[in-house]
Amino acid sequence: MGTFQLHWDIKKEHHGWLLREFLREHHISKSALTDIKFNGGKIVVNGNEKNVRYVLQEGDQVTVHFPEEKRSQSLIPENIPLDIVYEDDYCLIVNKPAFLSTIPSREHPSGSLANGLLHYYDQQRQNLTVHIVNRLDRDTSGLLLVAKHRYSHFLFSKEQQKGAVKRTYIAIVHGRISEDEGTIDAPIARKNDSIIERTVREDGKKAITHFRVISRFSDKTVVEVKPVTGRTHQIRLHMSYIGHPLLGDSLYGGQKEEIDRHALHSQSLSFYHPVLHKNLTYICKLPPDMEKIIKHARL
């Protein structure tokens, strides 16, 4: 299995630069360079290994070979079917089904998406470990972004912090929302007597959610939801806060008569790819359990 690599053809504007300066401009930090130097990586220019004091020439071909990443001994590969909707050398997008944890937890120590990813990487002979960019709750279905290496994870996380990783969710909530659209700006904190539940509280972290009504029925509403921030349980708590908890979300006041999970689906994912330098957008359809509720509501 090969290690993760990055390659550049040096242009005129970088002629005369120190290799160290060029790599730092491409977000390879001093600590990453130390890791490369002492843990099995290397920097190759025109087929020859070089150190960071090399002076670049126009036309040089630079390849960085990152050290092999060590997998956690507690994370075991498992043959779990994955719906991969996009993949390149730096990331992949997975359409996660409901009831599949993103990573192992105390309640679900195995059988997670992360376990399935390790098995997939092994089948593809890719010597990789798991770097989740945007995690989804176990009950939430839909698209999530996975980086293939800690370097690309760092770049995608920077894009996420800038708000350049945009997610659109579909939720089915209790009651009829009268407004066609709205914004919920309510800070979120961990509830004092719970390690799981969150609450809206003045001393919480800033949390903003935009929503738009797609369909109204007698006792429920289908909404498109766009979180600006990414707090734990943000959409679930915010919709409950305005009096419209998600169907199936018993933690925040929802009822389970029609669905045995919170009715939330990550339908679209848009982001700027910081290595390939292009914008990508992927959309996936609603899962059958949510489609069934909407279909029955229309009858």
mmCIF file of C-alpha atoms in Angstrom, residues 63-188:
data_model
loop_
_atom_site.group_PDB
_atom_site.id
_atom_site.type_symbol
_atom_site.label_atom_id
_atom_site.label_comp_id
_atom_site.label_asym_id
_atom_site.label_seq_id
_atom_site.Cartn_x
_atom_site.Cartn_y
_atom_site.Cartn_z
ATOM 1 C CA THR A 63 6.364 15.383 -4.530
ATOM 2 C CA VAL A 64 5.758 15.145 -0.780
ATOM 3 C CA HIS A 65 5.424 11.610 0.579
ATOM 4 C CA PHE A 66 3.681 11.791 3.951
ATOM 5 C CA PRO A 67 4.501 9.195 6.634
ATOM 6 C CA GLU A 68 2.171 6.240 7.033
ATOM 7 C CA GLU A 69 -0.626 7.074 9.470
ATOM 8 C CA LYS A 70 -1.186 4.779 12.427
ATOM 9 C CA ARG A 71 -4.674 3.415 12.944
ATOM 10 C CA SER A 72 -6.241 3.247 16.369
ATOM 11 C CA GLN A 73 -5.961 -0.307 17.696
ATOM 12 C CA SER A 74 -9.523 -0.063 18.988
ATOM 13 C CA LEU A 75 -10.954 0.666 15.518
ATOM 14 C CA ILE A 76 -11.414 -2.644 13.696
ATOM 15 C CA PRO A 77 -12.287 -2.951 9.973
ATOM 16 C CA GLU A 78 -15.799 -4.337 9.451
ATOM 17 C CA ASN A 79 -17.549 -5.312 6.232
ATOM 18 C CA ILE A 80 -20.335 -2.705 6.307
ATOM 19 C CA PRO A 81 -21.933 -1.713 2.969
ATOM 20 C CA LEU A 82 -21.175 1.912 2.089
ATOM 21 C CA ASP A 83 -22.979 4.172 -0.375
ATOM 22 C CA ILE A 84 -20.069 6.279 -1.672
ATOM 23 C CA VAL A 85 -21.332 9.028 -3.968
ATOM 24 C CA TYR A 86 -17.975 10.746 -4.626
ATOM 25 C CA GLU A 87 -14.329 9.877 -4.155
ATOM 26 C CA ASP A 88 -10.917 11.284 -5.093
ATOM 27 C CA ASP A 89 -7.403 11.008 -3.664
ATOM 28 C CA TYR A 90 -8.194 13.450 -0.857
ATOM 29 C CA CYS A 91 -11.764 12.830 0.295
ATOM 30 C CA LEU A 92 -14.962 10.906 -0.205
ATOM 31 C CA ILE A 93 -18.656 11.615 0.362
ATOM 32 C CA VAL A 94 -20.812 8.912 1.906
ATOM 33 C CA ASN A 95 -24.608 8.693 1.956
ATOM 34 C CA LYS A 96 -25.023 7.371 5.505
ATOM 35 C CA PRO A 97 -28.163 5.402 6.370
ATOM 36 C CA ALA A 98 -30.035 6.026 9.605
ATOM 37 C CA PHE A 99 -29.108 3.847 12.614
ATOM 38 C CA LEU A 100 -25.427 3.786 11.584
ATOM 39 C CA SER A 101 -23.126 5.638 13.986
ATOM 40 C CA THR A 102 -20.492 7.816 12.348
ATOM 41 C CA ILE A 103 -17.808 6.684 14.812
ATOM 42 C CA PRO A 104 -17.856 4.076 17.603
ATOM 43 C CA SER A 105 -19.276 5.169 20.942
ATOM 44 C CA ARG A 106 -19.750 3.690 24.378
ATOM 45 C CA GLU A 107 -23.305 2.695 23.436
ATOM 46 C CA HIS A 108 -22.276 1.381 19.993
ATOM 47 C CA PRO A 109 -18.597 0.284 20.193
ATOM 48 C CA SER A 110 -18.608 -1.345 16.737
ATOM 49 C CA GLY A 111 -20.621 -1.376 13.531
ATOM 50 C CA SER A 112 -19.953 2.286 12.736
ATOM 51 C CA LEU A 113 -19.275 4.086 9.473
ATOM 52 C CA ALA A 114 -15.641 4.426 10.580
ATOM 53 C CA ASN A 115 -15.335 0.631 10.906
ATOM 54 C CA GLY A 116 -16.806 0.245 7.430
ATOM 55 C CA LEU A 117 -14.435 2.833 5.976
ATOM 56 C CA LEU A 118 -11.378 0.962 7.257
ATOM 57 C CA HIS A 119 -12.619 -2.222 5.588
ATOM 58 C CA TYR A 120 -13.280 -0.311 2.360
ATOM 59 C CA TYR A 121 -9.790 1.204 2.416
ATOM 60 C CA ASP A 122 -8.265 -2.242 2.950
ATOM 61 C CA GLN A 123 -10.252 -3.646 0.010
ATOM 62 C CA GLN A 124 -8.974 -0.764 -2.143
ATOM 63 C CA ARG A 125 -5.424 -1.329 -0.854
ATOM 64 C CA GLN A 126 -5.355 2.216 0.506
ATOM 65 C CA ASN A 127 -3.257 2.568 3.635
ATOM 66 C CA LEU A 128 -5.529 5.122 5.298
ATOM 67 C CA THR A 129 -7.284 5.820 8.559
ATOM 68 C CA VAL A 130 -10.540 7.692 9.221
ATOM 69 C CA HIS A 131 -10.891 11.506 9.323
ATOM 70 C CA ILE A 132 -14.541 12.628 9.565
ATOM 71 C CA VAL A 133 -15.083 16.263 8.502
ATOM 72 C CA ASN A 134 -18.786 16.650 9.356
ATOM 73 C CA ARG A 135 -20.257 14.048 11.689
ATOM 74 C CA LEU A 136 -23.937 13.059 11.620
ATOM 75 C CA ASP A 137 -25.969 11.740 14.558
ATOM 76 C CA ARG A 138 -26.652 8.008 14.457
ATOM 77 C CA ASP A 139 -30.321 8.575 13.575
ATOM 78 C CA THR A 140 -29.609 11.212 10.915
ATOM 79 C CA SER A 141 -29.321 9.925 7.353
ATOM 80 C CA GLY A 142 -27.597 11.508 4.383
ATOM 81 C CA LEU A 143 -24.364 12.982 3.096
ATOM 82 C CA LEU A 144 -21.193 13.487 5.074
ATOM 83 C CA LEU A 145 -17.636 14.398 4.100
ATOM 84 C CA VAL A 146 -14.638 12.232 4.979
ATOM 85 C CA ALA A 147 -11.001 13.260 4.500
ATOM 86 C CA LYS A 148 -8.500 10.579 3.564
ATOM 87 C CA HIS A 149 -5.475 12.015 5.334
ATOM 88 C CA ARG A 150 -4.798 14.402 8.217
ATOM 89 C CA TYR A 151 -3.396 16.968 5.755
ATOM 90 C CA SER A 152 -6.588 17.041 3.668
ATOM 91 C CA HIS A 153 -8.630 16.863 6.890
ATOM 92 C CA PHE A 154 -6.882 20.040 8.049
ATOM 93 C CA LEU A 155 -7.671 21.792 4.745
ATOM 94 C CA PHE A 156 -11.341 20.712 4.713
ATOM 95 C CA SER A 157 -11.731 21.690 8.377
ATOM 96 C CA LYS A 158 -10.408 25.164 7.531
ATOM 97 C CA GLU A 159 -13.016 25.422 4.763
ATOM 98 C CA GLN A 160 -15.681 24.321 7.240
ATOM 99 C CA GLN A 161 -14.603 26.960 9.765
ATOM 100 C CA LYS A 162 -14.922 29.598 7.024
ATOM 101 C CA GLY A 163 -18.469 28.409 6.292
ATOM 102 C CA ALA A 164 -17.476 27.033 2.895
ATOM 103 C CA VAL A 165 -18.796 23.521 3.629
ATOM 104 C CA LYS A 166 -22.539 24.059 3.219
ATOM 105 C CA ARG A 167 -25.127 21.477 4.266
ATOM 106 C CA THR A 168 -28.839 21.418 3.532
ATOM 107 C CA TYR A 169 -31.117 19.136 5.532
ATOM 108 C CA ILE A 170 -34.713 18.037 5.154
ATOM 109 C CA ALA A 171 -36.675 17.661 8.392
ATOM 110 C CA ILE A 172 -40.255 16.653 9.152
ATOM 111 C CA VAL A 173 -41.521 18.472 12.229
ATOM 112 C CA HIS A 174 -44.670 18.398 14.346
ATOM 113 C CA GLY A 175 -47.276 21.093 13.758
ATOM 114 C CA ARG A 176 -47.870 23.621 11.003
ATOM 115 C CA ILE A 177 -45.189 26.306 10.738
ATOM 116 C CA SER A 178 -46.961 29.503 9.730
ATOM 117 C CA GLU A 179 -43.927 31.410 8.407
ATOM 118 C CA ASP A 180 -42.622 30.483 4.955
ATOM 119 C CA GLU A 181 -39.053 30.897 6.183
ATOM 120 C CA GLY A 182 -37.149 32.050 9.211
ATOM 121 C CA THR A 183 -33.911 32.149 11.179
ATOM 122 C CA ILE A 184 -33.365 30.745 14.656
ATOM 123 C CA ASP A 185 -30.568 32.507 16.555
ATOM 124 C CA ALA A 186 -30.348 30.819 19.946
ATOM 125 C CA PRO A 187 -27.148 29.836 21.838
ATOM 126 C CA ILE A 188 -26.702 26.172 22.714
#
